[in-house]
Amino acid sequence: MAEFIGLVLEECPVNIDDIAKATSDDPLLRSIQQRVLMQSWSQVTPAEEPYYLIRDQPTTIDGILLFGNCCVIPEALRHAVLQLAHEGHPGRDIFKDALRRRVWWTGMSKDADKFAEQCSECWRRHTNSAQELMLSEIEGVWQKLAVDLVCIEGQQVLSIVDYGSRYPELLPLSATTTAAVIDRLMEVFARFGLPRVLVSDNGPQFA
Ligand SMILES: [Zn+2]
């Protein structure tokens, strides 16, 4: 048993001493620890109820509460644990599975969902991959165009290349303003029709 608990503690994502300290600073977990030690579950408060329901499972060792083979994480360390488990921004299932294998607290699944929903990096990746998927699905002639401003022998030129046919257009610009770029694009679209997607380097004229 001691060896098993040692393994559990080794796998715990945060420092064991920090968990023990935060557990003793957490009035609810301190009370649960007492109840586990005393095997006494009389007059359970509403906050203690979830622990009462699993009362055959918790054990306590070295100041840490264990539920099954998971460390019970005090509230003060939950955010840090979520951050650790979310390193590398895994998908939600992998993220929650990593948590479930090592740690436990009441409402952990909901907290993990909320954490993942609020992660800006996950949002960025999700949006980019959705855009990439959309762009990769677009095929055919004059559906997707790459536009850019280039300088040829001192003359500013709007370069347009069609992804579908590799057809290039080079159009001299009177000025490198947004209005001049729009004028040139409108001329080209009047001749060939509107594409579905324009890909640019996000220069100010294309914003
Ligand atoms: Zn993320």
mmCIF file of C-alpha atoms in Angstrom, residues 36-122:
data_model
loop_
_atom_site.group_PDB
_atom_site.id
_atom_site.type_symbol
_atom_site.label_atom_id
_atom_site.label_comp_id
_atom_site.label_asym_id
_atom_site.label_seq_id
_atom_site.Cartn_x
_atom_site.Cartn_y
_atom_site.Cartn_z
ATOM 1 C CA VAL A 36 -11.158 10.317 7.314
ATOM 2 C CA LEU A 37 -8.711 9.856 10.187
ATOM 3 C CA MET A 38 -11.465 9.482 12.778
ATOM 4 C CA GLN A 39 -13.774 7.530 10.485
ATOM 5 C CA SER A 40 -16.501 9.898 11.670
ATOM 6 C CA TRP A 41 -19.135 11.253 9.300
ATOM 7 C CA SER A 42 -21.743 12.592 11.701
ATOM 8 C CA GLN A 43 -23.468 15.948 11.038
ATOM 9 C CA VAL A 44 -22.058 16.387 7.565
ATOM 10 C CA THR A 45 -22.327 19.961 6.196
ATOM 11 C CA PRO A 46 -23.564 20.613 2.636
ATOM 12 C CA ALA A 47 -19.974 21.388 1.542
ATOM 13 C CA GLU A 48 -18.816 18.044 2.989
ATOM 14 C CA GLU A 49 -21.611 16.118 1.299
ATOM 15 C CA PRO A 50 -19.637 15.144 -1.867
ATOM 16 C CA TYR A 51 -16.919 13.675 0.358
ATOM 17 C CA TYR A 52 -19.469 11.911 2.521
ATOM 18 C CA LEU A 53 -20.888 10.233 -0.599
ATOM 19 C CA ILE A 54 -17.452 8.788 -1.382
ATOM 20 C CA ARG A 55 -16.494 8.281 2.267
ATOM 21 C CA ASP A 56 -15.258 4.711 1.763
ATOM 22 C CA GLN A 57 -12.662 5.904 -0.731
ATOM 23 C CA PRO A 58 -10.566 8.757 0.714
ATOM 24 C CA THR A 59 -7.358 8.060 2.564
ATOM 25 C CA THR A 60 -4.864 10.490 3.984
ATOM 26 C CA ILE A 61 -1.099 10.290 4.048
ATOM 27 C CA ASP A 62 1.622 12.879 4.689
ATOM 28 C CA GLY A 63 -0.989 15.618 5.010
ATOM 29 C CA ILE A 64 -2.512 14.814 1.632
ATOM 30 C CA LEU A 65 -5.978 13.484 0.913
ATOM 31 C CA LEU A 66 -6.208 10.730 -1.670
ATOM 32 C CA PHE A 67 -9.347 9.671 -3.433
ATOM 33 C CA GLY A 68 -8.719 6.297 -5.072
ATOM 34 C CA ASN A 69 -5.384 6.820 -6.770
ATOM 35 C CA CYS A 70 -5.846 10.567 -7.200
ATOM 36 C CA CYS A 71 -4.555 13.434 -5.048
ATOM 37 C CA VAL A 72 -7.357 15.675 -3.773
ATOM 38 C CA ILE A 73 -6.284 19.177 -4.852
ATOM 39 C CA PRO A 74 -7.138 22.085 -2.542
ATOM 40 C CA GLU A 75 -8.844 25.072 -4.164
ATOM 41 C CA ALA A 76 -5.731 27.257 -3.921
ATOM 42 C CA LEU A 77 -3.776 24.929 -6.248
ATOM 43 C CA ARG A 78 -6.482 23.998 -8.727
ATOM 44 C CA HIS A 79 -5.637 26.689 -11.253
ATOM 45 C CA ALA A 80 -1.968 25.669 -11.246
ATOM 46 C CA VAL A 81 -2.934 22.011 -11.735
ATOM 47 C CA LEU A 82 -5.253 22.921 -14.619
ATOM 48 C CA GLN A 83 -2.445 24.920 -16.213
ATOM 49 C CA LEU A 84 -0.017 22.009 -15.916
ATOM 50 C CA ALA A 85 -2.456 19.505 -17.373
ATOM 51 C CA HIS A 86 -3.246 21.929 -20.193
ATOM 52 C CA GLU A 87 0.408 22.373 -21.215
ATOM 53 C CA GLY A 88 0.779 22.012 -24.971
ATOM 54 C CA HIS A 89 -2.948 22.728 -25.354
ATOM 55 C CA PRO A 90 -4.166 19.152 -25.782
ATOM 56 C CA GLY A 91 -7.715 18.468 -26.926
ATOM 57 C CA ARG A 92 -10.351 18.602 -24.207
ATOM 58 C CA ASP A 93 -10.632 14.806 -23.816
ATOM 59 C CA ILE A 94 -6.878 14.350 -23.387
ATOM 60 C CA PHE A 95 -6.752 17.292 -20.982
ATOM 61 C CA LYS A 96 -9.545 15.916 -18.799
ATOM 62 C CA ASP A 97 -8.227 12.378 -18.981
ATOM 63 C CA ALA A 98 -4.803 13.565 -17.747
ATOM 64 C CA LEU A 99 -6.512 15.212 -14.789
ATOM 65 C CA ARG A 100 -8.767 12.258 -13.987
ATOM 66 C CA ARG A 101 -5.845 9.856 -13.851
ATOM 67 C CA ARG A 102 -3.970 11.853 -11.189
ATOM 68 C CA VAL A 103 -6.090 14.359 -9.324
ATOM 69 C CA TRP A 104 -9.598 14.932 -8.041
ATOM 70 C CA TRP A 105 -11.772 17.659 -6.587
ATOM 71 C CA THR A 106 -15.481 18.294 -6.551
ATOM 72 C CA GLY A 107 -16.532 19.965 -9.812
ATOM 73 C CA MET A 108 -13.164 19.193 -11.492
ATOM 74 C CA SER A 109 -14.748 18.302 -14.826
ATOM 75 C CA LYS A 110 -16.693 21.589 -14.962
ATOM 76 C CA ASP A 111 -13.613 23.573 -13.950
ATOM 77 C CA ALA A 112 -11.608 21.870 -16.700
ATOM 78 C CA ASP A 113 -14.280 22.698 -19.295
ATOM 79 C CA LYS A 114 -14.334 26.322 -18.221
ATOM 80 C CA PHE A 115 -10.529 26.511 -18.266
ATOM 81 C CA ALA A 116 -10.342 25.091 -21.813
ATOM 82 C CA GLU A 117 -13.118 27.393 -23.042
ATOM 83 C CA GLN A 118 -11.271 30.437 -21.754
ATOM 84 C CA CYS A 119 -7.875 29.491 -23.233
ATOM 85 C CA SER A 120 -7.114 32.090 -25.926
ATOM 86 C CA GLU A 121 -4.384 29.921 -27.501
ATOM 87 C CA CYS A 122 -6.882 27.060 -27.979
#
